[in-house]
């Protein structure tokens, strides 16, 4: 509902800006709308500008928009660097664990469903706990992911 409200606000502000630009021929006034609302950006109203609009009328808004994009790109770069570091640590951990092994006896049960763990693919942890892959994945999805994250995981399978 909130998303629909934001979309409606965006369309209303866009309609007002379009009217001001096309009917009142006042680009500066339309640019002022960008400062009055957090939902409208300069790139939203650029298509309504006349072909020969003076860049001085909206230079500041374009620069501000470019600075916002730059900050967003920097945030994305930091996120990518963090993900790369995490992936490197995971690779290192996997390489260190490659030679390790554990013993699973036939009577060993899955900690979640209490059926023999050898009846399906399994995860065996260093502490000795064993889980069916399906049981562990269900538990992780149910206990540690939001609805949106669960949908994303399901759609990727």
CSV table of N, CA and C in Angstrom, one decimal:
chain,number,residue,atom,x,y,z
A,1,UNK,N,0.8,-1.2,0.0
A,1,UNK,CA,0.0,0.0,0.0
A,1,UNK,C,0.9,1.3,0.0
A,2,UNK,N,1.9,1.2,0.8
A,2,UNK,CA,2.8,2.4,0.8
A,2,UNK,C,3.5,2.6,-0.5
A,3,UNK,N,3.9,1.5,-1.1
A,3,UNK,CA,4.5,1.6,-2.5
A,3,UNK,C,3.6,2.2,-3.5
A,4,UNK,N,2.3,1.8,-3.4
A,4,UNK,CA,1.3,2.4,-4.3
A,4,UNK,C,1.1,3.8,-4.1
A,5,UNK,N,1.2,4.2,-2.8
A,5,UNK,CA,1.1,5.6,-2.4
A,5,UNK,C,2.3,6.4,-3.0
A,6,UNK,N,3.5,5.9,-2.9
A,6,UNK,CA,4.7,6.6,-3.5
A,6,UNK,C,4.6,6.7,-5.0
A,7,UNK,N,4.1,5.6,-5.6
A,7,UNK,CA,3.9,5.7,-7.1
A,7,UNK,C,2.9,6.8,-7.5
A,8,UNK,N,1.8,6.8,-6.7
A,8,UNK,CA,0.8,7.9,-7.0
A,8,UNK,C,1.3,9.3,-6.8
A,9,UNK,N,2.1,9.5,-5.7
A,9,UNK,CA,2.7,10.8,-5.4
A,9,UNK,C,3.7,11.1,-6.5
A,10,UNK,N,4.4,10.1,-7.0
A,10,UNK,CA,5.4,10.4,-8.1
A,10,UNK,C,4.6,10.8,-9.4
A,11,UNK,N,3.6,10.1,-9.7
A,11,UNK,CA,2.8,10.5,-10.9
A,11,UNK,C,2.2,11.9,-10.8
A,12,UNK,N,1.7,12.2,-9.6
A,12,UNK,CA,1.1,13.5,-9.4
A,12,UNK,C,2.1,14.6,-9.5
A,13,UNK,N,3.2,14.5,-8.9
A,13,UNK,CA,4.3,15.5,-9.0
A,13,UNK,C,4.8,15.6,-10.4
A,14,UNK,N,4.9,14.5,-11.1
A,14,UNK,CA,5.3,14.5,-12.5
A,14,UNK,C,4.3,15.2,-13.4
A,15,UNK,N,3.0,15.0,-13.1
A,15,UNK,CA,1.9,15.7,-13.9
A,15,UNK,C,2.0,17.2,-13.7
A,16,UNK,N,2.3,17.6,-12.4
A,16,UNK,CA,2.4,19.1,-12.1
A,16,UNK,C,3.6,19.6,-12.8
A,17,UNK,N,4.7,19.0,-12.7
A,17,UNK,CA,5.9,19.4,-13.4
A,17,UNK,C,5.7,19.5,-14.9
A,18,UNK,N,5.1,18.6,-15.5
A,18,UNK,CA,4.8,18.6,-16.9
A,18,UNK,C,4.0,19.8,-17.3
A,19,UNK,N,2.9,20.0,-16.5
A,19,UNK,CA,2.1,21.2,-16.8
A,19,UNK,C,2.9,22.5,-16.7
A,20,UNK,N,3.7,22.6,-15.7
A,20,UNK,CA,4.5,23.9,-15.5
A,20,UNK,C,5.4,24.1,-16.6
A,21,UNK,N,6.1,23.0,-17.1
A,21,UNK,CA,7.1,23.1,-18.1
A,21,UNK,C,6.4,23.4,-19.5
A,22,UNK,N,5.4,22.6,-19.8
A,22,UNK,CA,4.8,22.6,-21.1
A,22,UNK,C,3.7,23.8,-21.3
A,23,UNK,N,3.0,24.0,-20.2
A,23,UNK,CA,1.9,25.1,-20.4
A,23,UNK,C,2.4,26.4,-19.9
A,24,UNK,N,3.0,26.5,-18.7
A,24,UNK,CA,3.5,27.7,-18.2
A,24,UNK,C,4.8,28.2,-18.7
A,25,UNK,N,5.5,27.2,-19.3
A,25,UNK,CA,6.9,27.5,-19.9
A,25,UNK,C,7.9,28.0,-18.8
A,26,UNK,N,7.8,27.4,-17.6
A,26,UNK,CA,8.6,27.8,-16.5
A,26,UNK,C,9.5,26.6,-16.0
A,27,UNK,N,10.6,26.5,-16.6
A,27,UNK,CA,11.5,25.4,-16.3
A,27,UNK,C,12.0,25.5,-14.8
A,28,UNK,N,12.4,26.8,-14.5
A,28,UNK,CA,12.9,27.0,-13.1
A,28,UNK,C,11.9,26.6,-12.0
A,29,UNK,N,10.7,26.9,-12.2
A,29,UNK,CA,9.6,26.5,-11.3
A,29,UNK,C,9.5,25.0,-11.2
A,30,UNK,N,9.6,24.3,-12.3
A,30,UNK,CA,9.6,22.8,-12.3
A,30,UNK,C,10.8,22.3,-11.6
A,31,UNK,N,11.9,22.9,-11.8
A,31,UNK,CA,13.2,22.4,-11.1
A,31,UNK,C,13.0,22.6,-9.6
A,32,UNK,N,12.3,23.7,-9.2
A,32,UNK,CA,12.1,23.9,-7.7
A,32,UNK,C,11.3,22.8,-7.1
A,33,UNK,N,10.4,22.1,-7.9
A,33,UNK,CA,9.7,21.0,-7.4
A,33,UNK,C,10.6,19.9,-6.9
A,34,UNK,N,11.7,19.7,-7.5
A,34,UNK,CA,12.7,18.7,-7.1
A,34,UNK,C,13.1,18.9,-5.7
A,35,UNK,N,13.3,20.1,-5.3
A,35,UNK,CA,13.7,20.4,-4.0
A,35,UNK,C,12.6,20.3,-3.0
A,36,UNK,N,11.3,20.4,-3.4
A,36,UNK,CA,10.2,20.3,-2.5
A,36,UNK,C,9.7,18.9,-2.3
A,37,UNK,N,10.2,18.0,-3.1
A,37,UNK,CA,9.7,16.6,-2.9
A,37,UNK,C,10.9,15.7,-2.9
A,38,UNK,N,10.8,14.6,-2.2
A,38,UNK,CA,11.9,13.6,-2.2
A,38,UNK,C,11.6,12.5,-3.2
A,39,UNK,N,10.6,12.6,-4.0
A,39,UNK,CA,10.2,11.6,-4.9
A,39,UNK,C,10.5,11.9,-6.4
A,40,UNK,N,10.7,13.1,-6.7
A,40,UNK,CA,10.9,13.6,-8.1
A,40,UNK,C,12.4,13.9,-8.3
A,41,UNK,N,13.0,13.4,-9.4
A,41,UNK,CA,14.4,13.7,-9.7
A,41,UNK,C,14.4,14.4,-11.0
A,42,UNK,N,15.5,15.1,-11.3
A,42,UNK,CA,15.7,15.9,-12.5
A,42,UNK,C,15.5,15.0,-13.7
A,43,UNK,N,16.0,13.8,-13.7
A,43,UNK,CA,15.8,12.9,-14.9
A,43,UNK,C,14.4,12.6,-15.2
A,44,UNK,N,13.5,12.7,-14.2
A,44,UNK,CA,12.1,12.4,-14.4
A,44,UNK,C,11.4,13.5,-15.2
A,45,UNK,N,11.9,14.7,-15.1
A,45,UNK,CA,11.2,15.8,-15.8
A,45,UNK,C,12.0,16.3,-17.1
A,46,UNK,N,13.2,15.8,-17.3
A,46,UNK,CA,14.0,16.1,-18.5
A,46,UNK,C,13.2,15.9,-19.8
A,47,UNK,N,12.4,14.8,-19.9
A,47,UNK,CA,11.7,14.7,-21.2
A,47,UNK,C,10.7,15.8,-21.5
A,48,UNK,N,10.3,16.5,-20.5
A,48,UNK,CA,9.3,17.6,-20.8
A,48,UNK,C,10.0,18.9,-21.1
A,49,UNK,N,11.3,19.0,-21.0
A,49,UNK,CA,12.0,20.3,-21.3
A,49,UNK,C,11.9,20.6,-22.8
A,50,UNK,N,11.8,21.9,-23.1
A,50,UNK,CA,11.8,22.2,-24.6
A,50,UNK,C,13.2,21.9,-25.1
A,51,UNK,N,13.2,21.7,-26.4
A,51,UNK,CA,14.5,21.3,-27.1
A,51,UNK,C,15.6,22.3,-26.8
A,52,UNK,N,15.3,23.6,-26.6
A,52,UNK,CA,16.4,24.6,-26.5
A,52,UNK,C,16.3,25.2,-25.1
A,53,UNK,N,16.1,24.5,-24.1
A,53,UNK,CA,16.1,25.0,-22.7
A,53,UNK,C,17.5,25.4,-22.3
A,54,UNK,N,17.6,26.5,-21.5
A,54,UNK,CA,18.9,27.0,-21.1
A,54,UNK,C,19.4,26.0,-20.0
A,55,UNK,N,20.6,25.6,-20.1
A,55,UNK,CA,21.2,24.6,-19.1
A,55,UNK,C,21.3,25.3,-17.8
A,56,UNK,N,21.5,26.6,-17.8
A,56,UNK,CA,21.6,27.3,-16.5
A,56,UNK,C,20.4,27.1,-15.6
A,57,UNK,N,19.3,26.9,-16.2
A,57,UNK,CA,18.0,26.8,-15.5
A,57,UNK,C,18.0,25.5,-14.6
A,58,UNK,N,18.7,24.5,-15.1
A,58,UNK,CA,18.7,23.2,-14.3
A,58,UNK,C,20.1,22.6,-14.1
A,59,UNK,N,21.1,23.4,-14.3
A,59,UNK,CA,22.5,22.9,-14.1
A,59,UNK,C,22.7,22.4,-12.6
A,60,UNK,N,22.2,23.1,-11.7
A,60,UNK,CA,22.4,22.8,-10.3
A,60,UNK,C,21.7,21.5,-9.9
A,61,UNK,N,20.5,21.3,-10.5
A,61,UNK,CA,19.7,20.1,-10.2
A,61,UNK,C,20.4,18.9,-10.9
A,62,UNK,N,21.0,19.0,-12.1
A,62,UNK,CA,21.7,17.9,-12.7
A,62,UNK,C,22.9,17.6,-11.9
A,63,UNK,N,23.7,18.6,-11.4
A,63,UNK,CA,24.9,18.3,-10.6
A,63,UNK,C,24.5,17.6,-9.4
A,64,UNK,N,23.4,18.0,-8.7
A,64,UNK,CA,23.0,17.3,-7.5
A,64,UNK,C,22.6,15.9,-7.8
A,65,UNK,N,21.9,15.7,-8.9
A,65,UNK,CA,21.5,14.3,-9.3
A,65,UNK,C,22.7,13.4,-9.5
A,66,UNK,N,23.7,14.0,-10.2
A,66,UNK,CA,25.0,13.3,-10.5
A,66,UNK,C,25.7,13.0,-9.2
A,67,UNK,N,25.7,13.9,-8.2
A,67,UNK,CA,26.3,13.6,-7.0
A,67,UNK,C,25.6,12.5,-6.2
A,68,UNK,N,24.3,12.5,-6.3
A,68,UNK,CA,23.5,11.4,-5.7
A,68,UNK,C,23.9,10.0,-6.3
A,69,UNK,N,24.0,10.0,-7.6
A,69,UNK,CA,24.4,8.8,-8.3
A,69,UNK,C,25.8,8.4,-8.0
A,70,UNK,N,26.7,9.3,-7.8
A,70,UNK,CA,28.0,9.0,-7.5
A,70,UNK,C,28.1,8.4,-6.1
A,71,UNK,N,27.3,8.9,-5.1
A,71,UNK,CA,27.3,8.4,-3.8
A,71,UNK,C,26.7,6.9,-3.8
A,72,UNK,N,25.7,6.7,-4.6
A,72,UNK,CA,25.0,5.4,-4.8
A,72,UNK,C,26.0,4.4,-5.4
A,73,UNK,N,26.8,4.8,-6.4
A,73,UNK,CA,27.8,4.0,-7.0
A,73,UNK,C,28.9,3.6,-6.0
A,74,UNK,N,29.3,4.6,-5.2
A,74,UNK,CA,30.3,4.3,-4.2
A,74,UNK,C,29.8,3.3,-3.1
A,75,UNK,N,28.5,3.4,-2.7
A,75,UNK,CA,27.9,2.5,-1.8
A,75,UNK,C,27.9,1.1,-2.4
A,76,UNK,N,27.6,1.0,-3.7
A,76,UNK,CA,27.6,-0.3,-4.4
A,76,UNK,C,29.0,-0.9,-4.5
A,77,UNK,N,30.0,0.0,-4.8
A,77,UNK,CA,31.3,-0.5,-4.8
A,77,UNK,C,31.8,-1.0,-3.5
A,78,UNK,N,31.4,-0.3,-2.4
A,78,UNK,CA,31.8,-0.8,-1.1
A,78,UNK,C,31.1,-2.2,-0.8
A,79,UNK,N,29.9,-2.3,-1.2
A,79,UNK,CA,29.2,-3.6,-1.1
A,79,UNK,C,29.8,-4.7,-1.9
A,80,UNK,N,30.3,-4.4,-3.1
A,80,UNK,CA,30.9,-5.4,-3.9
A,80,UNK,C,32.3,-5.8,-3.3
A,81,UNK,N,33.0,-4.8,-2.8
A,81,UNK,CA,34.3,-5.1,-2.1
A,81,UNK,C,34.1,-6.0,-0.9
A,82,UNK,N,33.0,-5.7,-0.1
A,82,UNK,CA,32.8,-6.5,1.0
A,82,UNK,C,32.4,-7.9,0.6
A,83,UNK,N,31.5,-8.1,-0.4
A,83,UNK,CA,31.1,-9.4,-0.9
A,83,UNK,C,32.4,-10.1,-1.4
A,84,UNK,N,33.3,-9.5,-2.1
A,84,UNK,CA,34.5,-10.1,-2.6
A,84,UNK,C,35.3,-10.6,-1.4
A,85,UNK,N,35.5,-9.8,-0.4
A,85,UNK,CA,36.3,-10.2,0.8
A,85,UNK,C,35.6,-11.4,1.4
A,86,UNK,N,34.3,-11.4,1.5
A,86,UNK,CA,33.6,-12.6,2.1
A,86,UNK,C,33.8,-13.8,1.3
A,87,UNK,N,33.7,-13.7,0.0
A,87,UNK,CA,33.9,-14.8,-0.9
A,87,UNK,C,35.3,-15.4,-0.8
A,88,UNK,N,36.3,-14.5,-0.6
A,88,UNK,CA,37.7,-14.9,-0.5
A,88,UNK,C,37.8,-15.7,0.8
A,89,UNK,N,37.2,-15.2,1.9
A,89,UNK,CA,37.3,-15.9,3.2
A,89,UNK,C,36.6,-17.3,3.1
A,90,UNK,N,35.5,-17.3,2.4
A,90,UNK,CA,34.8,-18.6,2.3
A,90,UNK,C,35.6,-19.6,1.5
A,91,UNK,N,36.2,-19.1,0.4
A,91,UNK,CA,37.1,-20.0,-0.4
A,91,UNK,C,38.3,-20.5,0.5
A,92,UNK,N,38.9,-19.6,1.3
A,92,UNK,CA,40.0,-20.0,2.2
A,92,UNK,C,39.5,-21.0,3.2
A,93,UNK,N,38.3,-20.8,3.8
A,93,UNK,CA,37.8,-21.8,4.7
A,93,UNK,C,37.5,-23.1,4.0
A,94,UNK,N,37.0,-23.1,2.8
A,94,UNK,CA,36.7,-24.3,2.1
A,94,UNK,C,38.0,-25.1,1.8
A,95,UNK,N,39.0,-24.4,1.4
A,95,UNK,CA,40.3,-25.0,1.1
A,95,UNK,C,40.9,-25.6,2.4
A,96,UNK,N,40.7,-25.0,3.5
A,96,UNK,CA,41.2,-25.5,4.8
A,96,UNK,C,40.5,-26.7,5.2
A,97,UNK,N,39.2,-26.8,4.9
A,97,UNK,CA,38.3,-27.9,5.3
A,97,UNK,C,38.3,-29.0,4.3
A,98,UNK,N,39.0,-28.9,3.2
A,98,UNK,CA,38.9,-29.9,2.1
A,98,UNK,C,39.5,-31.2,2.6
A,99,UNK,N,40.5,-31.2,3.4
A,99,UNK,CA,41.1,-32.5,3.9
A,99,UNK,C,40.4,-33.1,5.1
A,100,UNK,N,39.5,-32.4,5.7
A,100,UNK,CA,38.8,-32.9,6.9
A,100,UNK,C,37.7,-33.9,6.6
A,101,UNK,N,37.5,-34.7,7.5
A,101,UNK,CA,36.4,-35.7,7.3
A,101,UNK,C,35.8,-36.0,8.7
A,102,UNK,N,34.6,-36.7,8.6
A,102,UNK,CA,33.9,-37.1,9.8
A,102,UNK,C,33.3,-38.4,9.6
A,103,UNK,N,33.0,-39.1,10.7
A,103,UNK,CA,32.5,-40.4,10.6
A,103,UNK,C,31.0,-40.4,11.0
A,104,UNK,N,30.2,-40.9,10.1
A,104,UNK,CA,28.7,-41.0,10.4
A,104,UNK,C,28.3,-42.5,10.5
A,105,UNK,N,27.8,-42.8,11.6
A,105,UNK,CA,27.3,-44.2,11.8
A,105,UNK,C,25.9,-44.4,11.3
A,106,UNK,N,25.6,-45.6,11.0
A,106,UNK,CA,24.2,-45.9,10.4
A,106,UNK,C,23.1,-45.5,11.3
A,107,UNK,N,23.3,-45.5,12.6
A,107,UNK,CA,22.2,-45.1,13.6
A,107,UNK,C,22.1,-43.6,13.8
A,108,UNK,N,23.1,-42.8,13.2
A,108,UNK,CA,23.1,-41.4,13.4
A,108,UNK,C,21.8,-40.8,12.8
A,109,UNK,N,21.2,-39.9,13.5
A,109,UNK,CA,19.9,-39.3,13.1
A,109,UNK,C,20.1,-37.8,12.7
A,110,UNK,N,19.2,-37.4,11.8
A,110,UNK,CA,19.2,-35.9,11.5
A,110,UNK,C,18.7,-35.2,12.8
A,111,UNK,N,19.3,-34.1,13.1
A,111,UNK,CA,18.9,-33.4,14.3
A,111,UNK,C,17.5,-32.7,14.2
A,112,UNK,N,17.1,-32.5,13.0
A,112,UNK,CA,15.8,-31.9,12.8
A,112,UNK,C,14.6,-32.9,12.7
A,113,UNK,N,14.7,-33.9,11.9
A,113,UNK,CA,13.6,-34.8,11.6
A,113,UNK,C,13.7,-36.2,12.3
A,114,UNK,N,14.9,-36.4,12.9
A,114,UNK,CA,15.1,-37.6,13.7
A,114,UNK,C,15.0,-38.9,12.9
A,115,UNK,N,15.2,-38.8,11.6
A,115,UNK,CA,15.3,-40.1,10.8
A,115,UNK,C,16.8,-40.3,10.4
A,116,UNK,N,17.1,-41.5,10.0
A,116,UNK,CA,18.5,-41.8,9.7
A,116,UNK,C,19.1,-40.8,8.8
A,117,UNK,N,20.2,-40.2,9.1
A,117,UNK,CA,20.8,-39.2,8.4
A,117,UNK,C,21.4,-39.7,7.0
A,118,UNK,N,21.7,-41.0,7.0
A,118,UNK,CA,22.3,-41.5,5.8
A,118,UNK,C,21.3,-41.8,4.7
A,119,UNK,N,20.0,-41.5,4.9
A,119,UNK,CA,19.0,-41.8,4.0
A,119,UNK,C,18.9,-40.7,2.9
A,120,UNK,N,19.7,-39.6,3.0
A,120,UNK,CA,19.7,-38.6,2.0
A,120,UNK,C,21.0,-37.8,2.1
A,121,UNK,N,21.2,-36.8,1.2
A,121,UNK,CA,22.4,-36.0,1.3
A,121,UNK,C,22.4,-35.3,2.7
A,122,UNK,N,23.6,-35.0,3.2
A,122,UNK,CA,23.7,-34.5,4.6
A,122,UNK,C,24.8,-33.5,4.7
A,123,UNK,N,24.6,-32.7,5.8
A,123,UNK,CA,25.7,-31.8,6.3
A,123,UNK,C,26.1,-32.4,7.6
A,124,UNK,N,27.4,-32.5,7.8
A,124,UNK,CA,28.0,-33.0,9.0
A,124,UNK,C,28.9,-31.9,9.5
A,125,UNK,N,28.6,-31.4,10.7
A,125,UNK,CA,29.4,-30.3,11.3
A,125,UNK,C,30.5,-30.8,12.2
A,126,UNK,N,31.5,-30.0,12.4
A,126,UNK,CA,32.7,-30.5,13.2
A,126,UNK,C,32.3,-30.9,14.6
A,127,UNK,N,31.2,-30.3,15.1
A,127,UNK,CA,30.7,-30.7,16.5
A,127,UNK,C,30.1,-32.1,16.5
A,128,UNK,N,29.8,-32.7,15.3
A,128,UNK,CA,29.2,-34.0,15.3
A,128,UNK,C,27.7,-34.0,14.9
A,129,UNK,N,27.1,-32.8,14.9
A,129,UNK,CA,25.7,-32.8,14.5
A,129,UNK,C,25.6,-33.0,13.0
A,130,UNK,N,24.6,-33.7,12.7
A,130,UNK,CA,24.3,-34.0,11.2
A,130,UNK,C,22.9,-33.7,10.9
A,131,UNK,N,22.7,-33.2,9.7
A,131,UNK,CA,21.4,-32.7,9.2
A,131,UNK,C,21.2,-33.2,7.8
A,132,UNK,N,20.0,-33.6,7.4
A,132,UNK,CA,19.7,-33.8,6.0
A,132,UNK,C,19.8,-32.4,5.3
A,133,UNK,N,20.3,-32.3,4.1
A,133,UNK,CA,20.4,-31.1,3.4
A,133,UNK,C,19.1,-30.4,3.4
A,134,UNK,N,18.0,-31.1,3.0
A,134,UNK,CA,16.7,-30.5,2.9
A,134,UNK,C,16.2,-30.0,4.2
A,135,UNK,N,16.4,-30.7,5.3
A,135,UNK,CA,16.0,-30.3,6.6
A,135,UNK,C,16.7,-29.0,7.0
A,136,UNK,N,18.0,-29.0,6.8
A,136,UNK,CA,18.8,-27.8,7.2
A,136,UNK,C,18.4,-26.6,6.4
A,137,UNK,N,18.2,-26.8,5.1
A,137,UNK,CA,17.8,-25.6,4.2
A,137,UNK,C,16.4,-25.1,4.7
A,138,UNK,N,15.5,-26.0,4.9
A,138,UNK,CA,14.1,-25.6,5.4
A,138,UNK,C,14.2,-24.8,6.7
A,139,UNK,N,15.0,-25.3,7.6
A,139,UNK,CA,15.2,-24.6,8.9
A,139,UNK,C,15.8,-23.2,8.7
A,140,UNK,N,16.9,-23.2,7.9
A,140,UNK,CA,17.6,-21.9,7.7
A,140,UNK,C,16.6,-20.9,7.0
A,141,UNK,N,15.8,-21.3,6.0
A,141,UNK,CA,14.9,-20.4,5.4
A,141,UNK,C,13.8,-19.9,6.3
A,142,UNK,N,13.3,-20.8,7.1
A,142,UNK,CA,12.2,-20.5,8.0
A,142,UNK,C,12.7,-19.6,9.2
A,143,UNK,N,13.9,-19.9,9.7
A,143,UNK,CA,14.3,-19.2,10.9
A,143,UNK,C,15.2,-17.9,10.7
A,144,UNK,N,15.8,-17.9,9.5
A,144,UNK,CA,16.8,-16.8,9.3
A,144,UNK,C,16.6,-15.9,8.1
A,145,UNK,N,15.6,-16.1,7.3
A,145,UNK,CA,15.4,-15.3,6.2
A,145,UNK,C,14.0,-14.6,6.2
A,146,UNK,N,13.9,-13.4,5.7
A,146,UNK,CA,12.7,-12.7,5.6
A,146,UNK,C,11.8,-13.3,4.5
A,147,UNK,N,10.6,-12.9,4.4
A,147,UNK,CA,9.7,-13.4,3.3
A,147,UNK,C,10.3,-13.1,1.9
A,148,UNK,N,10.8,-11.9,1.8
A,148,UNK,CA,11.4,-11.5,0.5
A,148,UNK,C,12.6,-12.3,0.2
A,149,UNK,N,13.4,-12.5,1.2
A,149,UNK,CA,14.7,-13.3,0.9
A,149,UNK,C,14.3,-14.8,0.6
A,150,UNK,N,13.3,-15.3,1.2
A,150,UNK,CA,12.8,-16.7,0.9
A,150,UNK,C,12.3,-16.8,-0.5
A,151,UNK,N,11.6,-15.8,-1.0
A,151,UNK,CA,11.1,-15.7,-2.4
A,151,UNK,C,12.2,-15.7,-3.3
A,152,UNK,N,13.3,-14.9,-3.0
A,152,UNK,CA,14.4,-14.8,-3.9
A,152,UNK,C,15.2,-16.1,-4.0
A,153,UNK,N,15.3,-16.8,-2.9
A,153,UNK,CA,16.0,-18.1,-2.9
A,153,UNK,C,15.2,-19.1,-3.7
A,154,UNK,N,13.9,-19.1,-3.5
A,154,UNK,CA,13.0,-20.1,-4.2
A,154,UNK,C,13.1,-19.8,-5.7
A,155,UNK,N,13.1,-18.5,-6.1
A,155,UNK,CA,13.1,-18.2,-7.5
A,155,UNK,C,14.4,-18.5,-8.2
A,156,UNK,N,15.5,-18.6,-7.4
A,156,UNK,CA,16.8,-18.9,-8.0
A,156,UNK,C,17.0,-20.4,-8.2
A,157,UNK,N,16.2,-21.3,-7.7
A,157,UNK,CA,16.3,-22.7,-7.8
A,157,UNK,C,15.7,-23.2,-9.1
